[in-house]
Coordinates of C-alpha atoms in Angstrom, one line a residue:
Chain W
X1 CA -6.4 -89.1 10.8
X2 CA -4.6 -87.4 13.6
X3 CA -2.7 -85.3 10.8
X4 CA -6.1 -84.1 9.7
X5 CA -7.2 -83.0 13.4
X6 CA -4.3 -81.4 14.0
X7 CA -4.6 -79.4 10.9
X8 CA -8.1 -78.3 11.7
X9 CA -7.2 -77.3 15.4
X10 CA -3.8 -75.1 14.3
X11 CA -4.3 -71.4 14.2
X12 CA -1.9 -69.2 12.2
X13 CA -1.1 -65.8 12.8
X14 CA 1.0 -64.7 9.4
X15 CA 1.7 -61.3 10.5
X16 CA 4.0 -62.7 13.7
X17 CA 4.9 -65.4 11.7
X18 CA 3.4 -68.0 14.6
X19 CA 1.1 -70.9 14.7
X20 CA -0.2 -72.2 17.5
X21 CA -2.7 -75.4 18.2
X22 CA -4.7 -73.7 21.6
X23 CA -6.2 -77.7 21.9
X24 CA -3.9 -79.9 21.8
X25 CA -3.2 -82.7 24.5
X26 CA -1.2 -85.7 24.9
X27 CA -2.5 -89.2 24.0
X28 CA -1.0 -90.9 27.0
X29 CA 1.5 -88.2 28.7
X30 CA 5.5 -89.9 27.8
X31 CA 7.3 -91.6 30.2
X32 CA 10.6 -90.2 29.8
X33 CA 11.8 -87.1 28.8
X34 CA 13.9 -88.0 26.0
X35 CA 10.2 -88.9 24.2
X36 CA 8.0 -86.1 25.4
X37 CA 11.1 -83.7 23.8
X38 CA 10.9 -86.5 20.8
X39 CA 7.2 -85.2 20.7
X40 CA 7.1 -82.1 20.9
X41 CA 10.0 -81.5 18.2
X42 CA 6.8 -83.5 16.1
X43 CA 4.5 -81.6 16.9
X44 CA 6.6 -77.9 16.4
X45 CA 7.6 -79.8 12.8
X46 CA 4.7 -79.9 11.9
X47 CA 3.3 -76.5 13.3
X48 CA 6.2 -75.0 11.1
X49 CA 5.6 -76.8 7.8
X50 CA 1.7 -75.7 8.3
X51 CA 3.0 -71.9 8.7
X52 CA 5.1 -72.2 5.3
X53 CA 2.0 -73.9 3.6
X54 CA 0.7 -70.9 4.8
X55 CA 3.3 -68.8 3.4
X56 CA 3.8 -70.2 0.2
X57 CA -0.1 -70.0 -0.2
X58 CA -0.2 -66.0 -0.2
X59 CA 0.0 -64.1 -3.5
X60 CA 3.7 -63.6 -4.1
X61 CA 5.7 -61.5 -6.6
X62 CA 8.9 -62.7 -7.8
X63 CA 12.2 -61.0 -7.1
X64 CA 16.0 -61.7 -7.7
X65 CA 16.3 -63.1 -4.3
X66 CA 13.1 -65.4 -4.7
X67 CA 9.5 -64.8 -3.9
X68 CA 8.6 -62.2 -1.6
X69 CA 5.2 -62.0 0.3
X70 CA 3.7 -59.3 2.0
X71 CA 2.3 -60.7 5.1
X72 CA -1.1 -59.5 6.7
X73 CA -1.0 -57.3 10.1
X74 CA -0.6 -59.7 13.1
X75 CA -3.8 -60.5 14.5
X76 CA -2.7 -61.8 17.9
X77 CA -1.9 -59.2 20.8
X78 CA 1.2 -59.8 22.3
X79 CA 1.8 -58.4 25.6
X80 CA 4.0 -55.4 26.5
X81 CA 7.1 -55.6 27.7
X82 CA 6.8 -52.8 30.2
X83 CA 4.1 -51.8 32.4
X84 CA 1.8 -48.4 30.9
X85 CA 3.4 -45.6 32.2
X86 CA 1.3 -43.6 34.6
X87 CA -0.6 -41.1 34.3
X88 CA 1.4 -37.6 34.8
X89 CA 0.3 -35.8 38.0
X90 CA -1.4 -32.3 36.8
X91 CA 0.4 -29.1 36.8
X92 CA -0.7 -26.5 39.3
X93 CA -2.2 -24.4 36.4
X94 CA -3.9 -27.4 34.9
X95 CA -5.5 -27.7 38.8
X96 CA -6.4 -23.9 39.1
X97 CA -7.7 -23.6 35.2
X98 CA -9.6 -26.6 36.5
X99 CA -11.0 -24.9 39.0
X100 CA -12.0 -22.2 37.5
X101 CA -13.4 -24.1 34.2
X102 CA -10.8 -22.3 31.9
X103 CA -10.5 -24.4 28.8
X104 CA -7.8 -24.4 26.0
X105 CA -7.8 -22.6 23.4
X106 CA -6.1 -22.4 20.1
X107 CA -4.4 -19.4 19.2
X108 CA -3.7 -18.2 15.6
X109 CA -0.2 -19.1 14.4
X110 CA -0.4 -15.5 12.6
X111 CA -1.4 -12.3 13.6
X112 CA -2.0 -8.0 12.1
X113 CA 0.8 -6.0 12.7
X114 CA -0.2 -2.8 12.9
X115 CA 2.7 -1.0 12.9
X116 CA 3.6 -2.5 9.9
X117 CA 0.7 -3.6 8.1
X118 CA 1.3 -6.9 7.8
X119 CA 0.4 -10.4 9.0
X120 CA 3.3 -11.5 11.5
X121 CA 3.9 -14.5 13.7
X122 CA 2.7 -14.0 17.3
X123 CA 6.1 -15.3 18.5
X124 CA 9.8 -15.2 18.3
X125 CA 11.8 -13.0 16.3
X126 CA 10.2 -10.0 14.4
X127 CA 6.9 -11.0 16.1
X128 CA 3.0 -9.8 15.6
X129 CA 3.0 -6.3 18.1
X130 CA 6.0 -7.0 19.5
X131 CA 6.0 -4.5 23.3
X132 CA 9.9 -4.6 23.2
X133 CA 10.2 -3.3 19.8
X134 CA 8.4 -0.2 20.9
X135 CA 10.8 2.7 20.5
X136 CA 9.3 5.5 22.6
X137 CA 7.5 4.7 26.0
X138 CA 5.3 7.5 26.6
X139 CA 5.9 9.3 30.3
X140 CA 2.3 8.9 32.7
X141 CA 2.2 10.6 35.8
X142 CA 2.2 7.5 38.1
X143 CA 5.8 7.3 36.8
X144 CA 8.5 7.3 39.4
X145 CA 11.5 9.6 38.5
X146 CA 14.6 8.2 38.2
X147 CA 13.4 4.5 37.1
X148 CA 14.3 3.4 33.3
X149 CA 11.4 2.2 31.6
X150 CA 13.6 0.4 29.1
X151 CA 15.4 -1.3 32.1
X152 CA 12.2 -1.6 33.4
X153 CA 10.8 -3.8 30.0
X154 CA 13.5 -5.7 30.4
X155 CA 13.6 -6.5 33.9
X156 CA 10.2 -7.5 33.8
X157 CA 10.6 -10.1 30.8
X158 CA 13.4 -11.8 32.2
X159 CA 11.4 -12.1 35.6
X160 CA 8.6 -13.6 33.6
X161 CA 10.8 -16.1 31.7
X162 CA 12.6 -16.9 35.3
X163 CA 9.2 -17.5 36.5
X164 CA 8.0 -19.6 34.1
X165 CA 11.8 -22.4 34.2
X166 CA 10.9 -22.0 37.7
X167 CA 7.5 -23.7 37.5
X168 CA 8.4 -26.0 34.8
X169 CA 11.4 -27.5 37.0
X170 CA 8.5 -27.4 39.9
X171 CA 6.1 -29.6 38.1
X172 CA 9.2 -31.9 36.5
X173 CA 10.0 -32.5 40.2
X174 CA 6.5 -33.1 41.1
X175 CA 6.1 -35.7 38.2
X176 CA 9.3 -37.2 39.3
X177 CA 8.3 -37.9 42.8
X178 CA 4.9 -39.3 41.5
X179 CA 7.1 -41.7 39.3
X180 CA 5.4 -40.7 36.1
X181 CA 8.7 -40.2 34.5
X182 CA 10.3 -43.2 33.0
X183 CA 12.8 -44.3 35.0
X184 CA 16.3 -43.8 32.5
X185 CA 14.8 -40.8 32.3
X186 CA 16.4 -39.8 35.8
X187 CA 19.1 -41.6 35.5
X188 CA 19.3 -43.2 39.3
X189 CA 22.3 -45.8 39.9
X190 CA 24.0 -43.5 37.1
X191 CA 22.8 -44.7 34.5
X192 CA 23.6 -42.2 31.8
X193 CA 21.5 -44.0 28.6
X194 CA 20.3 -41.6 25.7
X195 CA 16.9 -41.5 25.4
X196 CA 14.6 -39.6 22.9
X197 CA 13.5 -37.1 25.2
X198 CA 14.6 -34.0 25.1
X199 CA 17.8 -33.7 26.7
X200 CA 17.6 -30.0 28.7
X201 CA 14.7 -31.8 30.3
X202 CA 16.5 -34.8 31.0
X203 CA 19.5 -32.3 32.4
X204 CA 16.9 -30.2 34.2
X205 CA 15.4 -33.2 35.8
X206 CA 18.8 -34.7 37.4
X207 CA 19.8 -31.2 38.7
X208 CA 16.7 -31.5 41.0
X209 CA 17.3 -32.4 44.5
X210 CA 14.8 -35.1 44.4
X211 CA 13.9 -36.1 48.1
X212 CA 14.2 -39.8 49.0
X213 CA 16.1 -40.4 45.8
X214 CA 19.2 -40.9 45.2
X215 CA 21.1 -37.7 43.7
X216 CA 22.7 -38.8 39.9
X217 CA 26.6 -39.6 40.7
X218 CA 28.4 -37.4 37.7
X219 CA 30.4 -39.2 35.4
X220 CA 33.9 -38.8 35.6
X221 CA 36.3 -38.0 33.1
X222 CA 39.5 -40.1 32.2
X223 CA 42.0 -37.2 33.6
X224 CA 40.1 -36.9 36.9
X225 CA 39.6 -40.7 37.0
X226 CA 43.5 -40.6 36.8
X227 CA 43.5 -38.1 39.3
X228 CA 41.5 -39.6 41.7
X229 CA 43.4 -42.7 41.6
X230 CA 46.7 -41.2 42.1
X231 CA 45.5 -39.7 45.3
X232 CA 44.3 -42.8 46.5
X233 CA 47.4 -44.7 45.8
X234 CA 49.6 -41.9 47.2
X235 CA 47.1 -41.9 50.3
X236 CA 49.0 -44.9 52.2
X237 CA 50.6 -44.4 55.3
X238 CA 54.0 -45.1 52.9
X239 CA 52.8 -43.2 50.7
X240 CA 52.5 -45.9 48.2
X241 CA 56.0 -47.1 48.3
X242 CA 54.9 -50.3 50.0
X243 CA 51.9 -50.8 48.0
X244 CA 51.1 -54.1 46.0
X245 CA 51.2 -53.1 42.3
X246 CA 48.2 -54.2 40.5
X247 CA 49.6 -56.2 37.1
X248 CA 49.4 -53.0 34.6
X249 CA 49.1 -50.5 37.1
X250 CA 51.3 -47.4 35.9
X251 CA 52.8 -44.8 38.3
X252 CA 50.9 -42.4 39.8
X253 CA 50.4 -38.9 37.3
X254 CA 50.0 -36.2 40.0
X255 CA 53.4 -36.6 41.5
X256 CA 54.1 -33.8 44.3
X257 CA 56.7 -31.4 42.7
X258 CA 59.5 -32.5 44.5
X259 CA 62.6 -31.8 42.9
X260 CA 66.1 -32.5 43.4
X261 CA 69.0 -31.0 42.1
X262 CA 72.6 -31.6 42.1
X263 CA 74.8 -30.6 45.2
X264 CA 75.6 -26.7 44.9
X265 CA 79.2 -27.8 45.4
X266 CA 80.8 -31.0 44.8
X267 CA 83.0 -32.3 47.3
X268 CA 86.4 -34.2 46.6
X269 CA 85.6 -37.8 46.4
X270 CA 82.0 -37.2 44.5
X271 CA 82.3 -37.8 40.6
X272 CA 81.6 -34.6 38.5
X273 CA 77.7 -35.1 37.9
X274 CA 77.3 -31.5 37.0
X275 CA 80.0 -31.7 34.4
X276 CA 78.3 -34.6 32.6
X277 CA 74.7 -32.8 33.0
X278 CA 76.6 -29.8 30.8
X279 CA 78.5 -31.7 28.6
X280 CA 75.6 -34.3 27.4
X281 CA 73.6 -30.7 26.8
X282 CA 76.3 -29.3 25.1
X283 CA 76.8 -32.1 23.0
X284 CA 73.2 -32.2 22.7
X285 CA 73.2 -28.8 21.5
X286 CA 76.0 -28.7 19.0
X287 CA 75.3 -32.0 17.5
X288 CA 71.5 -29.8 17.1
X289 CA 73.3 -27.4 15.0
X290 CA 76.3 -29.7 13.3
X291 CA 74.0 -29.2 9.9
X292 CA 74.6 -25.3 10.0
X293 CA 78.2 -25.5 10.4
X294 CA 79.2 -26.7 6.4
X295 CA 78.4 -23.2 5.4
X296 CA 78.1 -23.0 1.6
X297 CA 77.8 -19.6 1.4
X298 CA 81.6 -19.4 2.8
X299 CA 82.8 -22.3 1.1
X300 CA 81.9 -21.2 -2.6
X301 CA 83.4 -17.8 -1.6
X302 CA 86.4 -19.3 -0.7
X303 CA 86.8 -21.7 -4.0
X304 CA 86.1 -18.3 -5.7
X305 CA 88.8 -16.6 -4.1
X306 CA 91.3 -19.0 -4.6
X307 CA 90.8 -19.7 -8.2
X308 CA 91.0 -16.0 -8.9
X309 CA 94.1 -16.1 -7.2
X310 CA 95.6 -19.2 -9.1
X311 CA 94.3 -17.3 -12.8
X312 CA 96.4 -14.1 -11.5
X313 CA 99.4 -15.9 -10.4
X314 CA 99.3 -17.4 -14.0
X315 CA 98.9 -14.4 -15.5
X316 CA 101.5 -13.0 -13.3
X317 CA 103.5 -16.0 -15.5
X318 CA 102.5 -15.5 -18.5
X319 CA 103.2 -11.5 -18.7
X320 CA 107.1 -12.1 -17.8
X321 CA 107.6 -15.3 -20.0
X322 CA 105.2 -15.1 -23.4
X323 CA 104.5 -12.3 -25.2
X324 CA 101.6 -13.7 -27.1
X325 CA 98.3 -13.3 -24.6
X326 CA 99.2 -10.0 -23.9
X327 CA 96.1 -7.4 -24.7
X328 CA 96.9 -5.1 -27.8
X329 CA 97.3 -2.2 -25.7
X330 CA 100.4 -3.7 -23.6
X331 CA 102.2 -4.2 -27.3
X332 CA 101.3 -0.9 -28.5
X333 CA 102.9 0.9 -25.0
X334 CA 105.6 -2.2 -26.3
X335 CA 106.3 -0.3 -29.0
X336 CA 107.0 2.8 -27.5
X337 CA 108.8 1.3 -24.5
X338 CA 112.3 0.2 -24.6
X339 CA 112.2 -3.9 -23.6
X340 CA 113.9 -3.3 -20.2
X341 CA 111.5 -1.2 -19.1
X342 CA 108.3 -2.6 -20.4
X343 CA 109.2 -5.9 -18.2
X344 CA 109.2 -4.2 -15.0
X345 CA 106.4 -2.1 -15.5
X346 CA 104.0 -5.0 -16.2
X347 CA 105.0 -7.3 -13.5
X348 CA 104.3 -4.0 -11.0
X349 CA 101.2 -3.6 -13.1
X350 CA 100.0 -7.1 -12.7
X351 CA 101.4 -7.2 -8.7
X352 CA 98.4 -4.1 -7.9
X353 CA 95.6 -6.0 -9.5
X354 CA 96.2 -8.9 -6.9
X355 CA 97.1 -6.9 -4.0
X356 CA 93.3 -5.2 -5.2
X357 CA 91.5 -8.4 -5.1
X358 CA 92.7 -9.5 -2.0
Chain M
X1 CA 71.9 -20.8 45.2
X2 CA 71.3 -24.1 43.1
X3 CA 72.6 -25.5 40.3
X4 CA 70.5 -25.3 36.8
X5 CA 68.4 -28.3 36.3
X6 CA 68.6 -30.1 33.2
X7 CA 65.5 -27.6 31.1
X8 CA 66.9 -24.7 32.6
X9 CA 70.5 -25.3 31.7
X10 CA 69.4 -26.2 28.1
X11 CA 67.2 -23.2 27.9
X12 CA 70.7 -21.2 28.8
X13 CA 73.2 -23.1 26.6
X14 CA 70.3 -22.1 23.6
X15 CA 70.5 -18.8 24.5
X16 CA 74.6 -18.3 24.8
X17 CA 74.8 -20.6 21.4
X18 CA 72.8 -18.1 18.9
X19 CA 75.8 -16.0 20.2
X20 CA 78.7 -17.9 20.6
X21 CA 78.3 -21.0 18.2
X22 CA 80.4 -23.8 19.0
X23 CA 82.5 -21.4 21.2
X24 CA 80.2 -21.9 23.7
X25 CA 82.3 -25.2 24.3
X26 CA 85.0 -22.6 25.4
X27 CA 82.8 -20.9 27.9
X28 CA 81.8 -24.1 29.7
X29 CA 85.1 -25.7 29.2
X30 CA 87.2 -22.8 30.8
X31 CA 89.1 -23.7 33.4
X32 CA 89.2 -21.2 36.6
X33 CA 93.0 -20.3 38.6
X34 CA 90.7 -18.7 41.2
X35 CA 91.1 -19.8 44.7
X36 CA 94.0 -21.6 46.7
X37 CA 93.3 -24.6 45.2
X38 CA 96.5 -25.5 43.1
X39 CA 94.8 -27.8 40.4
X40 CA 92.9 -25.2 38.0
X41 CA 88.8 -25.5 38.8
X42 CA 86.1 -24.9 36.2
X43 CA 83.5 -22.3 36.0
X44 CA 79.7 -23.4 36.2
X45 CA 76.1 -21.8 36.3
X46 CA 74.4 -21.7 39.4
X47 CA 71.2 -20.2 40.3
X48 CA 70.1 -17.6 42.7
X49 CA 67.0 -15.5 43.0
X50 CA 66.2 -16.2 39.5
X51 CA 69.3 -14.9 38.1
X52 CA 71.8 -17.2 36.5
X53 CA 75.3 -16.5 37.7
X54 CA 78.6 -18.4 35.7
X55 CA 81.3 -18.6 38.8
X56 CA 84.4 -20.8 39.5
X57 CA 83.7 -23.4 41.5
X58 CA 86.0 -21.9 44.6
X59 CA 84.2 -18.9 44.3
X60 CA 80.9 -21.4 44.9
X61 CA 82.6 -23.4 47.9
X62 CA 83.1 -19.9 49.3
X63 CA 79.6 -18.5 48.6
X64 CA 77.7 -21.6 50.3
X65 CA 78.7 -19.9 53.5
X66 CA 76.5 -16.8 52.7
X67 CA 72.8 -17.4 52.8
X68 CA 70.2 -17.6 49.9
X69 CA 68.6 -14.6 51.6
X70 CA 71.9 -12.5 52.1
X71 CA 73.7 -13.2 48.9
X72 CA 73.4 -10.7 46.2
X73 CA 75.3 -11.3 43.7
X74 CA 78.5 -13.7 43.2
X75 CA 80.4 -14.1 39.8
X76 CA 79.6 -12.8 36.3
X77 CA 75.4 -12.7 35.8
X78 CA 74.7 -14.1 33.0
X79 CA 71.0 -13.0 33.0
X80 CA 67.6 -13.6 34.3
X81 CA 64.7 -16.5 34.1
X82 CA 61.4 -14.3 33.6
X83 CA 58.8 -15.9 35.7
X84 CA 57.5 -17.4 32.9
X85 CA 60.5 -19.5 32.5
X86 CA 61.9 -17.8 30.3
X87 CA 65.6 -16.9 29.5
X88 CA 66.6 -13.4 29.3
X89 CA 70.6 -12.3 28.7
X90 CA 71.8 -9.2 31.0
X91 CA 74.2 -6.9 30.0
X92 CA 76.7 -8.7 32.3
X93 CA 77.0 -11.1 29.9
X94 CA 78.5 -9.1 27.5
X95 CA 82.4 -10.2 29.2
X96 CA 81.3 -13.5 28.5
X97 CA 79.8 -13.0 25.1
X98 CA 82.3 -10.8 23.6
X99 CA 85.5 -12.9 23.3
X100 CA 83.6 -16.0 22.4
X101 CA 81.4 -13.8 19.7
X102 CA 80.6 -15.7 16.1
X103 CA 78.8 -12.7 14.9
X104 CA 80.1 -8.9 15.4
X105 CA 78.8 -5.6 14.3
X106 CA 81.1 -2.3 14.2
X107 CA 79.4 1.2 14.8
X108 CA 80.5 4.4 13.5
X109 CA 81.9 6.4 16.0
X110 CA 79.4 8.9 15.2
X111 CA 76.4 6.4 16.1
X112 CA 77.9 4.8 19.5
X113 CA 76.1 6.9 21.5
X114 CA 72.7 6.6 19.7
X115 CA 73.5 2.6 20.3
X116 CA 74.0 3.2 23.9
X117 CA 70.9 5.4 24.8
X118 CA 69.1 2.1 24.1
X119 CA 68.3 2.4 20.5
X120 CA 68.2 -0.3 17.2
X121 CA 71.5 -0.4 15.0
X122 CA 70.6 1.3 11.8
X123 CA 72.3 0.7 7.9
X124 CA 73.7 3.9 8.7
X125 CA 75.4 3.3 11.9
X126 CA 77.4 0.6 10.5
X127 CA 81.4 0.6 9.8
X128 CA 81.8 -3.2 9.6
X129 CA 80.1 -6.5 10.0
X130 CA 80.9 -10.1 9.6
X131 CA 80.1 -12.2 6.9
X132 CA 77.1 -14.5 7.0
X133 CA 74.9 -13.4 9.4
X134 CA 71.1 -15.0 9.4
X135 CA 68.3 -12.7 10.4
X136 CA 67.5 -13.9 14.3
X137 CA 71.2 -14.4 15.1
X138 CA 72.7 -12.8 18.3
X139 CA 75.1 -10.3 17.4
X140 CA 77.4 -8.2 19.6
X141 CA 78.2 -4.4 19.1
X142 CA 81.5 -3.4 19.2
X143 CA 82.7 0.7 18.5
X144 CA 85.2 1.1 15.9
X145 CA 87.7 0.8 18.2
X146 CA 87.2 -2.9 19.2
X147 CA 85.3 -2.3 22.7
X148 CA 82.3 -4.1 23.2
X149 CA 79.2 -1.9 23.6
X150 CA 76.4 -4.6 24.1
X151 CA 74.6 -7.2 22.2
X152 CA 71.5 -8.1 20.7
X153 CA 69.7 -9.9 17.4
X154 CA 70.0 -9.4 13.6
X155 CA 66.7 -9.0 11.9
X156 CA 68.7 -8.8 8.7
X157 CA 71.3 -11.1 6.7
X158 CA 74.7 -9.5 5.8
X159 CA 73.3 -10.0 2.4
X160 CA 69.7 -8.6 2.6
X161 CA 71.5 -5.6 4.9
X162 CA 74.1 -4.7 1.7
X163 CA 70.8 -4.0 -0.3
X164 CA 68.7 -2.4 2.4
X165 CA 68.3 1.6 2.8
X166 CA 70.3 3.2 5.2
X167 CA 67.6 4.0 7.6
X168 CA 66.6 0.2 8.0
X169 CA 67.2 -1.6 11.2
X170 CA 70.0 -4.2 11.4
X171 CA 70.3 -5.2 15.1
X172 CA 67.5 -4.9 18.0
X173 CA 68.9 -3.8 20.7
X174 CA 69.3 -6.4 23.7
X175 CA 71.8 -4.7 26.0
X176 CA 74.5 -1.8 26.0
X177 CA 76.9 -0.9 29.2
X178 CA 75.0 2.5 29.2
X179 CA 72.4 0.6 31.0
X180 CA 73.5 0.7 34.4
X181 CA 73.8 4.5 34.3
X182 CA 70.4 4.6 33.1
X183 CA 68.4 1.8 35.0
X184 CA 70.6 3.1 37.8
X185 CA 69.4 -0.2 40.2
X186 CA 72.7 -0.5 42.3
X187 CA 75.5 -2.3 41.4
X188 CA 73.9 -5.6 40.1
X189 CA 72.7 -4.0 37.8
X190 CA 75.9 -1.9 36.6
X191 CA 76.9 -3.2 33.6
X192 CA 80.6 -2.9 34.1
X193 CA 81.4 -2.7 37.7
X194 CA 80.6 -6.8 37.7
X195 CA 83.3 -7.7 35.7
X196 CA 85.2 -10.6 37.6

């Protein structure tokens, strides 16, 4: 029986996934508190199997991963997490066209160009009747001499557009103090979350001097945070010498540029500190360039030279001794030559060539 | 007057190496009979006014008596830190340079005075050089007659400069003795009056 009350008095909201039973009460209210949480884990069991009854009951389609339901839109209104914003304070141009009944009004997105004939945007870039794309300014009498009318254009615009960033920042501020900006949108206590408004706003909105509020700390970067604490560390009445080391804490960065060098002369009994400053640099140095000193270059020119040295010598040999490698010509001068002779000749012959190559 | 800190004396050695090579050892290593000291001293680098001076170690002793303001010039100079920490050579150098040189250069006799005016050493100007020279080497200039005449850096290889057109450059110059008649700065900076 009590199954079938309960039933009757749950309500089920599908689209929050939620059932509730607005009318329930305790028979006789437990004792302890071991049964009234041995209750109510009954009474949420069966509150859940009455919301997948529920579920299982909708029209379902069937998919790799099981059924799937599409559940209805929530029908109980939850309430919001944070309070309605309030409303924004009115500009001061919203308060004077107020005043004077001037009422919006839409203007076209396109406009005749006269000059050239065709239908232009009223803004930006290669606009509708653009007054600074006007080549020739004609002279009127009520000109002053001496003043650009160009300049003049120019001037004017950027006064206009100063104007305008100067009332925009005016009425930010003014919403600001009202408080009917949200409030990460200032960024007080240095908060620095990214929000979806738009950031020059954002920016535009901490540069403000904002009376009564606190102005937004900037955030520091690692090398000025580094900075900063070096000073402070070196700020000791020991300079830091005596400080307690915090367990990781390195060295200060920004160490004063005081430099020592060795003594300009070294006295008798001092050991030669200089001497080993040079010598590790030397070795430094020449250990840098060891590589370069096998030249190849140099080496192969010298193999060169000395087999061609070794081949004459054997030549040199061969022309006294054997008479067979000797070129044709030598045995036809042979001919002609009485043996005597011919021996001596050759040998000075062969002794020029060397004397050449080297 | 300091001594060279540990950069400064490695940005020197660098220097005096991509003339010297491994002779550089010699240069360091050269032991000094100045002074009435009887044991033979060594000669050092010491710093003053930016200029890098090599001087044996009496002369030092001697010099710390004169003040940083007052002294000019003591020793040979070897040459100058720029103030952007740079290292440049001054002609001074050259009597440290020359004896110790790896890589040499000959000039005509002709050319010598082209060299000395201040100007590159062309193809043309060459009697002799020594073998394997790399383009960037330091090279000193010597007239045909085996006197030094200044220094400065190869933009060609012996090889590439055998190929080359006579009119190509061979050596940039650095420094030449006819720089103190020209600068004409005193006596620090007269090439060859300095010569200790």
């Amino acid at each position: 029986m009590g199954e079938v009350e309960s039933q009757k008095d749950t309500q089920i909201d599908l689209g929050n996934l939620m059932a509730y039973n607005p009318n329930h009460h305790f028979a006789s209210i437990p004792s302890s508190r071991e049964e009234l949480v041995k209750e109510c884990l009954e009474k949420g069991t069966e509150l859940a199997q009455a919301l997948a009854d529920a579920l299982f009951n909708l029209p379902a389609t069937e998919d790799v991963d099981g059924p799937i339901v599409k559940l209805p839109p929530p029908t109980t209104k939850l309430p919001r997490q944070k309070h309605l914003p309030k409303p924004k304070p009115p500009t001061k141009w919203e308060l004077f066209a107020q005043k004077k009944g001037i009422k919006k009004r839409k203007k076209d997105k396109i406009a005749y160009d006269e000059k050239s004939g065709t239908w232009k945007r009223t803004y930006g870039y290669d606009r509708a009747n653009d007054e600074d794309d006007v080549p020739i300014i004609e002279a009127k009498p009520s000109d002053e001499p001496g003043v650009d009318p160009f300049a003049k254009r120019r001037a004017d615009k950027k006064q206009r557009v100063d104007k305008q960033e100067k009332n925009r920042l005016r009425n930010l501020k003014q919403t600001a103090k009202a408080g009917a900006l949200p409030r990460d949108y200032l960024c007080f206590q240095g908060e620095t979350e990214s929000n979806s408004l738009d950031s020059h706003v954002q920016l535009a909105a901490t540069a403000l001097p904002i009376t009564g509020s606190q102005a937004a700390p900037k955030k520091l970067s690692k090398s000025e945070l580094e900075e900063v604490a070096g000073t402070a560390a070196t700020s000791t009445a020991s300079i830091g010498k005596f400080d307690k080391k915090l367990p990781g804490e390195k060295p200060p960065k920004n160490k004063g540029k005081n430099r020592k060098f060795l003594p300009v002369a070294e006295g008798r009994g001092m050991g030669s500190q200089e001497k080993e400053q040079t010598d590790k640099i030397l070795n430094k140095l020449i250990s840098k360039h060891s590589h370069e000193t096998l030249n190849v270059d140099k080496a192969v020119r010298k193999i060169n030279v000395q087999k061609e040295k070794k081949h004459k010598s054997k030549q040199d040999k061969s022309s006294s001794t054997s008479s067979k490698l000797k070129p044709k010509k030598k045995s036809l001068k042979k001919s002609s030559n009485k043996g005597s002779a011919k021996k001596g000749s050759s040998k000075s012959k062969s002794k020029l060539k060397s004397s050449k190559s080297n | 007057m300091r001594t060279l800190d540990e950069q400064e004396t490695t940005v020197v050695f660098e220097k005096l190496y991509k003339f010297v090579g491994n002779n550089l050892k010699n240069i360091v290593e050269n032991p000094s009979h100045e002074g009435p000291d009887p044991n033979p001293g060594r000669y050092c680098f010491r710093l003053q006014k930016n200029r890098v001076y090599y001087v044996s170690e009496s002369l030092v002793k001697r010099a710390t008596n004169v003040s940083r303001e007052k002294l000019v010039s003591l020793g040979i100079q070897v040459g100058k830190f720029t103030h952007h920490g740079n290292f440049h050579l001054t002609v001074h150098a050259l009597s440290l340079l020359a004896p110790n040189a790896k890589h040499k250069v000959w000039l005509k006799p002709t050319s010598e005075m082209s060299f000395l005016y201040g100007n590159p050493v062309l193809k043309a100007h060459l009697g002799r050089i020594t073998e394997d020279i790399n383009s960037g080497d330091g090279i000193v200039v010597y007239s045909m007659s085996d006197v030094p005449l200044g220094f400065g850096i190869a933009t060609k290889s012996t090889k590439d400069c055998r190929k080359s057109d006579p009119n190509s450059m061979v050596v940039i110059h650095q420094a030449d003795i006819g720089e103190g008649f020209m600068i004409d700065d005193g006596f620090v900076e007269f090439g060859t009056s300095v010569y200790v």
